[in-house]
Short mmCIF file of C-alpha atoms and ligand atoms in Angstrom, two decimals:
data_model
loop_
_atom_site.label_atom_id
_atom_site.label_comp_id
_atom_site.label_asym_id
_atom_site.label_seq_id
_atom_site.Cartn_x
_atom_site.Cartn_y
_atom_site.Cartn_z
CA UNK A 3 -59.65 -124.35 10.20
CA UNK A 4 -60.51 -124.70 13.13
CA UNK A 5 -59.33 -127.99 14.87
CA UNK A 6 -55.92 -129.33 14.98
CA UNK A 7 -54.72 -132.36 16.40
CA UNK A 8 -51.30 -132.54 18.48
CA UNK A 9 -49.50 -136.08 18.57
CA UNK A 10 -46.51 -136.86 20.07
CA UNK A 11 -43.70 -138.27 16.87
CA UNK A 12 -41.60 -140.01 19.09
CA UNK A 13 -41.79 -141.89 22.04
CA UNK A 14 -43.44 -139.59 24.32
CA UNK A 15 -42.41 -136.51 26.38
CA UNK A 16 -42.13 -134.53 23.44
CA UNK A 17 -43.67 -131.53 25.55
CA UNK A 18 -46.67 -131.46 24.01
CA UNK A 19 -48.65 -129.96 27.16
CA UNK A 20 -46.68 -126.71 26.70
CA UNK A 21 -47.55 -126.60 23.06
CA UNK A 22 -51.29 -127.56 23.84
CA UNK A 23 -51.13 -124.88 26.68
CA UNK A 24 -49.92 -122.27 24.09
CA UNK A 25 -52.37 -122.84 21.36
CA UNK A 26 -55.23 -123.59 23.82
CA UNK A 27 -55.52 -119.80 24.53
CA UNK A 28 -56.41 -118.92 21.29
CA UNK A 29 -58.63 -122.31 20.93
CA UNK A 30 -62.27 -122.74 22.43
CA UNK A 31 -62.17 -126.74 23.40
CA UNK A 32 -59.56 -128.81 24.28
CA UNK A 33 -60.38 -132.57 24.43
CA UNK A 34 -58.22 -135.65 24.61
CA UNK A 35 -58.53 -139.06 22.56
CA UNK A 36 -56.50 -141.87 23.85
CA UNK A 37 -54.75 -143.41 26.56
CA UNK A 38 -55.24 -142.39 30.65
CA UNK A 39 -53.62 -141.44 33.32
CA UNK A 40 -49.74 -143.26 31.87
CA UNK A 41 -49.63 -140.16 30.20
CA UNK A 42 -47.62 -137.02 32.28
CA UNK A 43 -47.64 -133.49 31.17
CA UNK A 44 -45.93 -131.29 32.79
CA UNK A 45 -46.83 -127.43 32.35
CA UNK A 46 -44.96 -123.98 34.26
CA UNK A 47 -46.88 -120.94 34.16
CA UNK A 48 -44.98 -118.30 35.98
CA UNK A 49 -42.86 -120.37 38.42
CA UNK A 50 -46.51 -122.37 38.81
CA UNK A 51 -45.72 -126.46 37.88
CA UNK A 52 -49.17 -128.36 36.74
CA UNK A 53 -48.67 -131.33 36.59
CA UNK A 54 -51.84 -133.47 34.61
CA UNK A 55 -52.49 -137.13 34.23
CA UNK A 56 -55.81 -137.10 32.97
CA UNK A 57 -57.49 -133.74 32.47
CA UNK A 58 -56.31 -132.60 29.28
CA UNK A 59 -53.66 -129.51 29.62
CA UNK A 60 -56.56 -127.00 28.66
CA UNK A 61 -57.57 -126.72 32.07
CA UNK A 62 -54.63 -125.11 33.20
CA UNK A 63 -56.15 -121.80 30.74
CA UNK A 64 -59.71 -122.58 31.44
CA UNK A 65 -61.10 -123.86 28.19
CA UNK A 66 -63.73 -126.73 28.79
CA UNK A 67 -61.99 -130.12 28.51
CA UNK A 68 -63.13 -133.68 26.68
CA UNK A 69 -62.21 -136.91 28.17
CA UNK A 70 -63.28 -138.66 25.13
CA UNK A 71 -64.26 -142.48 24.79
CA UNK A 72 -60.98 -143.29 23.41
CA UNK A 73 -59.71 -142.74 26.82
CA UNK A 74 -59.43 -145.07 29.87
CA UNK A 75 -60.55 -142.91 33.56
CA UNK A 76 -58.85 -143.62 36.93
CA UNK A 77 -61.55 -142.19 38.41
CA UNK A 78 -59.44 -141.59 41.82
CA UNK A 79 -56.94 -139.80 39.15
CA UNK A 80 -59.13 -137.96 37.85
CA UNK A 81 -61.05 -136.80 40.91
CA UNK A 82 -57.59 -136.39 42.39
CA UNK A 83 -57.16 -133.69 39.50
CA UNK A 84 -60.59 -131.76 39.78
CA UNK A 85 -59.90 -131.27 43.30
CA UNK A 86 -56.55 -129.88 42.96
CA UNK A 87 -57.68 -127.75 40.27
CA UNK A 88 -60.62 -126.54 41.77
CA UNK A 89 -58.70 -125.88 45.17
CA UNK A 90 -55.89 -123.77 42.92
CA UNK A 91 -58.62 -121.56 41.46
CA UNK A 92 -59.44 -123.10 38.53
CA UNK A 93 -63.01 -123.90 37.35
CA UNK A 94 -64.09 -127.50 36.64
CA UNK A 95 -67.29 -127.67 35.44
CA UNK A 96 -66.36 -127.27 31.89
CA UNK A 97 -65.07 -130.90 32.18
CA UNK A 98 -66.96 -132.83 30.20
CA UNK A 99 -66.14 -137.07 30.27
CA UNK A 100 -67.42 -139.39 27.69
CA UNK A 101 -69.69 -141.81 29.09
CA UNK A 102 -68.39 -144.38 26.72
CA UNK A 103 -64.89 -144.18 28.35
CA UNK A 104 -63.54 -147.30 30.03
CA UNK A 105 -62.95 -146.96 33.80
CA UNK A 106 -59.48 -148.38 35.27
CA UNK A 107 -60.22 -151.44 37.99
CA UNK A 108 -58.51 -151.32 40.56
CA UNK A 109 -57.65 -155.24 39.02
CA UNK A 110 -56.19 -153.58 36.32
CA UNK A 111 -54.25 -152.18 38.44
CA UNK A 112 -53.20 -155.50 40.07
CA UNK A 113 -52.61 -157.14 37.30
CA UNK A 114 -50.66 -154.45 34.92
CA UNK A 115 -47.91 -155.36 37.99
CA UNK A 116 -48.42 -158.68 38.42
CA UNK A 117 -47.97 -159.42 34.38
CA UNK A 118 -44.97 -157.56 34.40
CA UNK A 119 -43.32 -159.25 37.34
CA UNK A 120 -44.04 -162.43 35.62
CA UNK A 121 -42.37 -161.14 32.31
CA UNK A 122 -39.47 -160.18 34.19
CA UNK A 123 -36.66 -160.10 31.29
CA UNK A 124 -39.57 -159.69 28.89
CA UNK A 125 -41.35 -157.07 30.77
CA UNK A 126 -42.65 -153.92 28.43
CA UNK A 127 -41.91 -151.35 31.40
CA UNK A 128 -44.94 -150.36 31.44
CA UNK A 129 -46.16 -146.93 34.05
CA UNK A 130 -48.24 -149.89 35.87
CA UNK A 131 -51.14 -147.42 35.88
CA UNK A 132 -53.73 -150.73 34.72
CA UNK A 133 -53.80 -149.29 30.95
CA UNK A 134 -53.00 -152.30 28.98
CA UNK A 135 -55.46 -154.38 31.14
CA UNK A 136 -57.96 -151.88 31.06
CA UNK A 137 -57.88 -151.70 27.06
CA UNK A 138 -58.28 -155.49 26.68
CA UNK A 139 -61.11 -155.28 28.79
CA UNK A 140 -62.26 -153.14 26.60
CA UNK A 141 -61.63 -155.13 23.19
CA UNK A 142 -62.85 -158.21 25.60
CA UNK A 143 -66.66 -156.72 26.21
CA UNK A 144 -65.87 -157.05 29.99
CA UNK A 145 -65.18 -154.00 30.33
CA UNK A 146 -66.81 -151.22 32.68
CA UNK A 147 -67.48 -147.67 31.48
CA UNK A 148 -67.97 -144.08 32.83
CA UNK A 149 -71.78 -144.64 31.80
CA UNK A 150 -71.78 -147.60 34.06
CA UNK A 151 -71.59 -145.16 37.52
CA UNK A 152 -74.66 -143.69 36.60
CA UNK A 153 -76.79 -146.33 38.34
CA UNK A 154 -75.84 -148.33 41.12
CA UNK A 155 -77.06 -151.68 40.50
CA UNK A 156 -75.56 -151.61 37.08
CA UNK A 157 -72.54 -150.86 38.36
CA UNK A 158 -72.86 -153.56 41.35
CA UNK A 159 -73.90 -156.84 38.42
CA UNK A 160 -70.74 -155.58 35.72
CA UNK A 161 -68.58 -155.45 38.85
CA UNK A 162 -69.56 -158.50 39.64
CA UNK A 163 -69.45 -160.44 36.34
CA UNK A 164 -65.69 -159.04 36.07
CA UNK A 165 -64.67 -160.21 39.61
CA UNK A 166 -66.08 -163.48 39.25
CA UNK A 167 -63.10 -163.79 35.96
CA UNK A 168 -60.72 -161.40 37.19
CA UNK A 169 -60.35 -162.96 40.92
CA UNK A 170 -59.66 -166.16 39.17
CA UNK A 171 -56.99 -165.45 37.27
CA UNK A 172 -55.27 -162.89 40.09
CA UNK A 173 -55.42 -166.11 41.96
CA UNK A 174 -54.73 -168.75 39.86
CA UNK A 175 -52.27 -167.07 37.06
CA UNK A 176 -50.56 -164.28 39.26
CA UNK A 177 -50.73 -165.77 42.56
CA UNK A 178 -51.58 -162.82 44.76
CA UNK A 179 -54.66 -161.49 46.42
CA UNK A 180 -58.62 -160.98 44.89
CA UNK A 181 -61.17 -157.71 45.44
CA UNK A 182 -63.78 -158.15 47.72
CA UNK A 183 -67.10 -156.63 45.27
CA UNK A 184 -68.30 -154.95 48.18
CA UNK A 185 -65.07 -152.91 48.64
CA UNK A 186 -64.87 -152.11 44.98
CA UNK A 187 -68.43 -151.46 44.89
CA UNK A 188 -68.92 -149.32 48.08
CA UNK A 189 -65.37 -147.44 46.56
CA UNK A 190 -66.46 -147.00 42.71
CA UNK A 191 -70.39 -145.94 43.76
CA UNK A 192 -68.91 -143.08 45.98
CA UNK A 193 -66.65 -142.05 43.15
CA UNK A 194 -70.16 -141.83 41.16
CA UNK A 195 -71.06 -139.28 43.56
CA UNK A 196 -68.74 -136.75 43.08
CA UNK A 197 -68.12 -137.62 39.02
CA UNK A 198 -71.66 -137.74 37.95
CA UNK A 199 -71.95 -134.42 36.96
CA UNK A 200 -68.76 -134.44 34.20
CA UNK A 201 -70.30 -137.44 32.15
CA UNK A 202 -71.88 -136.34 29.18
CA UNK A 203 -72.60 -137.10 24.92
CA UNK A 204 -68.65 -135.93 24.24
CA UNK A 205 -69.77 -136.75 20.64
CA UNK A 206 -72.01 -134.69 20.45
CA UNK A 207 -70.66 -131.62 21.91
CA UNK A 208 -67.95 -131.70 20.30
CA UNK A 209 -69.66 -131.94 16.80
CA UNK A 210 -71.72 -128.92 17.62
CA UNK A 211 -68.68 -126.53 18.74
CA UNK A 212 -66.89 -127.50 15.17
CA UNK A 213 -70.26 -126.85 14.21
CA UNK A 214 -70.38 -123.38 15.25
CA UNK A 215 -67.12 -122.76 13.97
CA UNK A 216 -65.13 -123.36 17.25
CA UNK A 217 -61.29 -124.09 16.84
CA UNK A 218 -60.80 -127.40 18.34
CA UNK A 219 -58.05 -129.05 19.90
CA UNK A 220 -56.65 -132.62 19.60
CA UNK A 221 -54.10 -133.37 22.70
CA UNK A 222 -52.85 -136.79 22.18
CA UNK A 223 -51.10 -138.50 24.57
CA UNK A 224 -47.70 -141.16 25.00
CA UNK A 225 -46.92 -140.77 20.90
CA UNK A 226 -46.15 -142.56 17.82
CA UNK A 227 -43.51 -145.22 18.16
CA UNK A 228 -45.79 -145.99 21.31
CA UNK A 229 -48.74 -147.08 19.42
CA UNK A 230 -51.06 -150.55 19.28
CA UNK A 231 -50.53 -150.82 15.43
CA UNK A 232 -47.93 -148.03 14.39
CA UNK A 233 -45.16 -148.40 16.99
CA UNK A 234 -42.29 -150.27 18.12
CA UNK A 235 -44.42 -153.65 19.06
CA UNK A 236 -45.46 -155.18 21.66
CA UNK A 237 -42.86 -152.10 23.87
CA UNK A 238 -45.81 -149.91 23.25
CA UNK A 239 -49.02 -148.25 25.10
CA UNK A 240 -52.92 -150.12 24.17
CA UNK A 241 -54.38 -147.31 22.73
CA UNK A 242 -53.63 -145.18 19.59
CA UNK A 243 -51.91 -142.15 20.01
CA UNK A 244 -51.75 -141.36 16.22
CA UNK A 245 -53.72 -138.47 14.82
CA UNK A 246 -56.59 -140.34 12.96
CA UNK A 247 -57.50 -141.65 16.29
CA UNK A 248 -58.67 -138.33 17.23
CA UNK A 249 -61.93 -139.23 15.33
CA UNK A 250 -62.37 -142.57 16.62
CA UNK A 251 -61.49 -141.42 20.32
CA UNK A 252 -64.00 -138.48 20.36
CA UNK A 253 -66.65 -139.48 18.14
CA UNK A 254 -66.51 -137.39 15.25
CA UNK A 255 -65.62 -137.70 11.55
CA UNK A 256 -62.10 -138.42 10.54
CA UNK A 257 -63.27 -135.34 7.32
CA UNK A 258 -63.54 -133.22 10.53
CA UNK A 259 -60.00 -132.52 11.67
CA UNK A 260 -58.19 -129.96 9.71
CA UNK A 261 -54.26 -130.56 10.41
CA UNK A 262 -52.25 -132.17 12.60
CA UNK A 263 -49.36 -130.71 14.20
CA UNK A 264 -46.82 -132.99 15.32
CA UNK A 265 -44.21 -132.58 18.57
CA UNK A 266 -40.64 -133.51 18.81
CA UNK A 267 -37.77 -132.97 20.43
CA UNK A 268 -34.32 -131.54 19.24
CA UNK A 269 -32.94 -134.85 20.44
CA UNK A 270 -35.00 -137.85 21.59
CA UNK A 271 -36.08 -139.81 24.86
CA UNK A 272 -37.84 -143.29 25.56
CA UNK A 273 -39.17 -144.58 29.01
CA UNK A 274 -39.36 -148.23 29.53
CA UNK A 275 -38.35 -151.51 27.37
CA UNK A 276 -37.27 -151.93 23.62
CA UNK A 277 -34.83 -151.15 20.78
CA UNK A 278 -33.46 -147.05 20.40
CA UNK A 279 -31.36 -147.11 17.72
CA UNK A 280 -29.74 -143.63 18.42
CA UNK A 281 -29.18 -144.27 22.21
CA UNK A 282 -26.45 -141.88 23.40
CA UNK A 283 -23.49 -143.47 25.05
CA UNK A 284 -22.18 -142.24 28.32
CA UNK A 285 -20.91 -139.35 29.06
CA UNK A 286 -23.46 -137.62 26.31
CA UNK A 287 -26.71 -139.43 27.71
CA UNK A 288 -26.11 -138.51 31.50
CA UNK A 289 -25.23 -134.87 30.49
CA UNK A 290 -28.76 -134.72 28.66
CA UNK A 291 -31.01 -136.40 31.16
CA UNK A 292 -29.24 -133.84 33.60
CA UNK A 293 -29.84 -130.65 31.49
CA UNK A 294 -32.74 -132.03 30.02
CA UNK A 295 -34.32 -133.13 33.37
CA UNK A 296 -35.49 -136.23 31.57
CA UNK A 297 -37.25 -138.20 34.42
CA UNK A 298 -41.10 -139.73 33.90
CA UNK A 299 -43.63 -137.24 34.96
CA UNK A 300 -46.05 -140.29 36.33
CA UNK A 301 -43.05 -143.07 37.55
CA UNK A 302 -39.62 -141.23 38.39
CA UNK A 303 -37.76 -143.21 36.20
CA UNK A 304 -35.04 -142.16 33.86
CA UNK A 305 -35.80 -141.66 30.40
CA UNK A 306 -33.06 -143.35 27.97
CA UNK A 307 -31.90 -140.46 25.61
CA UNK A 308 -30.63 -140.42 22.02
CA UNK A 309 -29.91 -138.26 19.33
CA UNK A 310 -32.11 -136.99 17.14
CA UNK A 311 -33.63 -140.06 14.36
CA UNK A 312 -34.92 -138.60 11.46
CA UNK A 313 -35.68 -141.97 10.12
CA UNK A 314 -38.44 -142.79 12.99
CA UNK A 315 -39.40 -139.01 12.43
CA UNK A 316 -40.62 -138.97 8.80
CA UNK A 317 -42.39 -142.66 9.65
CA UNK A 318 -44.21 -140.51 12.04
CA UNK A 319 -45.08 -137.21 9.43
CA UNK A 320 -46.21 -140.29 6.86
CA UNK A 321 -48.65 -142.36 9.85
CA UNK A 322 -49.47 -138.93 11.27
CA UNK A 323 -50.15 -136.89 8.07
CA UNK A 324 -47.92 -133.81 10.29
CA UNK A 325 -47.93 -130.60 8.11
CA UNK A 326 -45.81 -129.09 10.84
CA UNK A 327 -43.60 -129.75 13.42
CA UNK A 328 -42.57 -128.42 17.01
CA UNK A 329 -39.58 -129.32 17.92
CA UNK A 330 -38.61 -128.12 21.79
CA UNK A 331 -36.06 -128.54 24.14
CA UNK A 332 -33.45 -127.15 21.55
CA UNK A 333 -31.74 -125.16 24.37
CA UNK A 334 -31.11 -128.74 26.26
CA UNK A 335 -28.42 -129.19 23.17
CA UNK A 336 -26.56 -125.99 23.68
CA UNK A 337 -23.38 -127.36 25.29
CA UNK A 338 -22.74 -129.64 22.69
CA UNK A 339 -19.64 -129.20 20.27
CA UNK A 340 -21.22 -131.31 17.56
CA UNK A 341 -24.13 -132.81 17.04
CA UNK A 342 -25.07 -136.59 15.18
CA UNK A 343 -28.60 -136.75 13.39
CA UNK A 344 -29.63 -139.99 12.35
CA UNK A 345 -30.70 -139.46 8.76
CA UNK A 346 -30.88 -143.38 7.69
CA UNK A 347 -30.66 -146.81 9.03
CA UNK A 348 -27.89 -149.37 7.86
CA UNK A 349 -29.27 -152.78 7.52
CA UNK A 350 -28.82 -155.99 7.99
CA UNK A 351 -27.73 -156.62 4.43
CA UNK A 352 -25.74 -153.49 4.59
CA UNK A 353 -28.37 -150.85 2.96
CA UNK A 354 -29.02 -147.75 3.72
CA UNK A 355 -32.51 -146.87 4.04
CA UNK A 356 -34.27 -143.10 4.65
CA UNK A 357 -37.68 -144.91 5.66
CA UNK A 358 -38.44 -147.08 8.90
CA UNK A 359 -38.13 -150.61 8.58
CA UNK A 360 -41.86 -152.13 8.48
CA UNK A 361 -40.89 -155.68 10.14
CA UNK A 362 -39.60 -156.04 13.82
CA UNK A 363 -36.63 -157.75 13.45
CA UNK A 364 -34.99 -155.05 10.47
CA UNK A 365 -35.73 -152.61 13.22
CA UNK A 366 -33.96 -154.30 15.66
CA UNK A 367 -30.81 -154.76 13.95
CA UNK A 368 -31.25 -150.79 12.13
CA UNK A 369 -27.66 -149.39 12.75
CA UNK A 370 -27.62 -145.78 12.64
CA UNK A 371 -26.14 -143.62 10.18
CA UNK A 372 -25.05 -140.09 11.57
CA UNK A 373 -24.47 -136.74 9.82
CA UNK A 374 -22.75 -134.34 12.38
CA UNK A 375 -23.82 -131.20 12.57
CA UNK A 376 -22.02 -127.91 14.64
CA UNK A 377 -23.48 -127.31 17.67
CA UNK A 378 -23.87 -123.36 18.50
CA UNK A 379 -22.19 -124.18 22.13
CA UNK A 380 -24.32 -120.76 23.65
CA UNK A 381 -27.48 -120.16 25.80
CA UNK A 382 -30.38 -119.83 23.68
CA UNK A 383 -32.21 -117.80 26.77
CA UNK A 384 -31.98 -114.21 24.87
CA UNK A 385 -33.43 -115.20 21.79
CA UNK A 386 -36.91 -113.32 21.38
CA UNK A 387 -37.57 -114.86 18.07
CA UNK A 388 -36.70 -117.23 15.22
CA UNK A 389 -34.06 -114.88 13.59
CA UNK A 390 -31.87 -114.40 17.14
CA UNK A 391 -30.73 -118.41 17.05
CA UNK A 392 -27.36 -118.58 16.52
CA UNK A 393 -26.73 -119.37 13.01
CA UNK A 394 -25.75 -123.32 14.17
CA UNK A 395 -29.15 -123.29 15.66
CA UNK A 396 -30.95 -122.48 13.10
CA UNK A 397 -28.95 -124.81 10.54
CA UNK A 398 -30.02 -127.55 13.01
CA UNK A 399 -33.74 -126.50 12.54
CA UNK A 400 -33.70 -125.70 8.87
CA UNK A 401 -31.69 -129.76 8.49
CA UNK A 402 -34.91 -131.20 9.68
CA UNK A 403 -37.44 -128.85 7.72
CA UNK A 404 -35.41 -130.19 4.35
CA UNK A 405 -35.08 -133.57 5.67
CA UNK A 406 -39.16 -134.51 6.69
CA UNK A 407 -40.06 -131.72 4.19
CA UNK A 408 -42.18 -130.09 6.77
CA UNK A 409 -42.12 -126.86 8.63
CA UNK A 410 -40.76 -126.43 12.11
CA UNK A 411 -43.32 -123.36 13.10
CA UNK A 412 -42.13 -123.54 16.92
CA UNK A 413 -39.31 -123.92 18.66
CA UNK A 414 -38.97 -124.51 22.15
CA UNK A 415 -35.91 -122.95 24.05
CA UNK A 416 -36.99 -123.33 27.97
CA UNK A 417 -39.54 -124.88 30.08
CA UNK A 418 -41.61 -121.84 30.63
CA UNK A 419 -44.60 -121.31 28.48
CA UNK A 420 -42.79 -118.23 26.81
CA UNK A 421 -39.53 -119.77 25.86
CA UNK A 422 -41.01 -120.62 22.64
CA UNK A 423 -40.28 -118.98 19.05
CA UNK A 424 -42.04 -119.08 16.36
CA UNK A 425 -41.94 -117.26 12.71
CA UNK A 426 -45.58 -116.59 13.07
CA UNK A 427 -48.18 -114.95 15.91
CA UNK A 428 -49.23 -117.89 18.21
CA UNK A 429 -52.66 -116.85 17.23
CA UNK A 430 -51.80 -117.31 13.77
CA UNK A 431 -50.57 -121.07 14.39
CA UNK A 432 -53.88 -121.96 16.40
CA UNK A 433 -55.86 -120.17 14.10
CA UNK A 434 -54.61 -120.03 11.08
P1 IMP B 5 -48.26 -148.19 29.44
O1 IMP B 5 -48.90 -147.41 28.70
O2 IMP B 5 -48.47 -148.16 30.77
O3 IMP B 5 -48.90 -149.89 29.19
O4 IMP B 5 -47.01 -148.66 29.09
C1 IMP B 5 -46.66 -149.25 28.15
C2 IMP B 5 -44.94 -147.91 27.72
O5 IMP B 5 -45.82 -147.17 27.01
C3 IMP B 5 -43.77 -147.90 28.57
O6 IMP B 5 -43.06 -148.41 27.73
C4 IMP B 5 -44.31 -146.95 28.82
O7 IMP B 5 -42.95 -146.36 29.49
C5 IMP B 5 -44.90 -145.93 27.92
N1 IMP B 5 -45.33 -144.58 28.27
C6 IMP B 5 -46.80 -145.16 28.42
N2 IMP B 5 -47.21 -143.69 28.48
C7 IMP B 5 -46.04 -143.21 28.48
C8 IMP B 5 -45.69 -141.26 28.61
O8 IMP B 5 -47.11 -140.26 28.70
N3 IMP B 5 -44.34 -140.77 27.93
C9 IMP B 5 -43.60 -141.78 27.83
N4 IMP B 5 -43.91 -143.21 27.52
C10 IMP B 5 -44.69 -144.02 28.30
#
């Protein structure tokens, strides 16, 4: 079983980076298949913190890292990370960036900001990194791809064609400053010098790795409920984080994916706007935010906090084909006497359902139906194995397993990479 997708099962920030980091040590290649610098993975290693936005988390483990065609690349962010990792003593020689990935251009960032301002109260709450406008241009066939930087003439031509339209929008629709062709072209030509060695045929690279029996991890960014097709549209990102997109986003067949591990917090957080049925009342909201340090890695925004939502998780299991779950940040719940867990939604007609509503207006109106589980009210610091968990904490995990019909194979009990429990060895989780 050499290939595994790690996918966020909620609204993002579930701690995927940490799980990928742990499994990466027993893997041979780590690939990102969608998203861009809207992602923010924090990995803590022996007191050192790494914040990664563009590179796959496997970089911390010195593994070959792939940025697939499904990603969008902000060259300035990527170069910044490459420089930083080299500066901190990590080799970046085995970073491979797909020539088919799209480049985030300065007008994408400008339009993202201007469009959010224009939407006012209806804003999506994006990370303002240009993600949506970049994917929109990809679909419009107006995008500029990583491979375009290999030829300065083509690069300049494509920038010119794009700017002819984008500057009109910026000036006439958004009433903001246009971009100058010379400035953008020379900026991207200089990025080209630095990025050229990393551009590769990543589909071929991953296919060859799989054919050679290598263990490949696919690292999702954002999460199921932020998926453009399956998430809580329009409050979603502009790519497909769901597991099946790992195949498209890297350029391999779906039959090459062997299994899917979902990552979920023991509670739920959400950044940005949109409905959130299990959102906590005060003072729990602030308490969880403080204990769990729930502030965005990319934007620093306060994350909204909610009780565990098993209706949404059941849906994530379905749309991703999740076979195993990593339940992170269980320790954050340690100080609560009682823990409400949402098992069903009450719909507008008064009926109750364990299934996620198919239509937006039903989801907006859905009310959570909670079962209250007892808390454990003791720290989990001393737990070195699943069996060391306090009874109530174990019952919480078993409740999740029963409700979802999937095994929880990893439980996070703290920020550091050692603070993870599993009934199996990490090697057995990574290389079953
Ligand atoms: P965008 O991806 O910047 O277009 O933002 C669209 C929505 O996705 C917003 O609600 C963001 O807060 C959310 N989002 C994007 N990336 C992340 C992430 O890595 N974690 C959590 N939320 C995210």
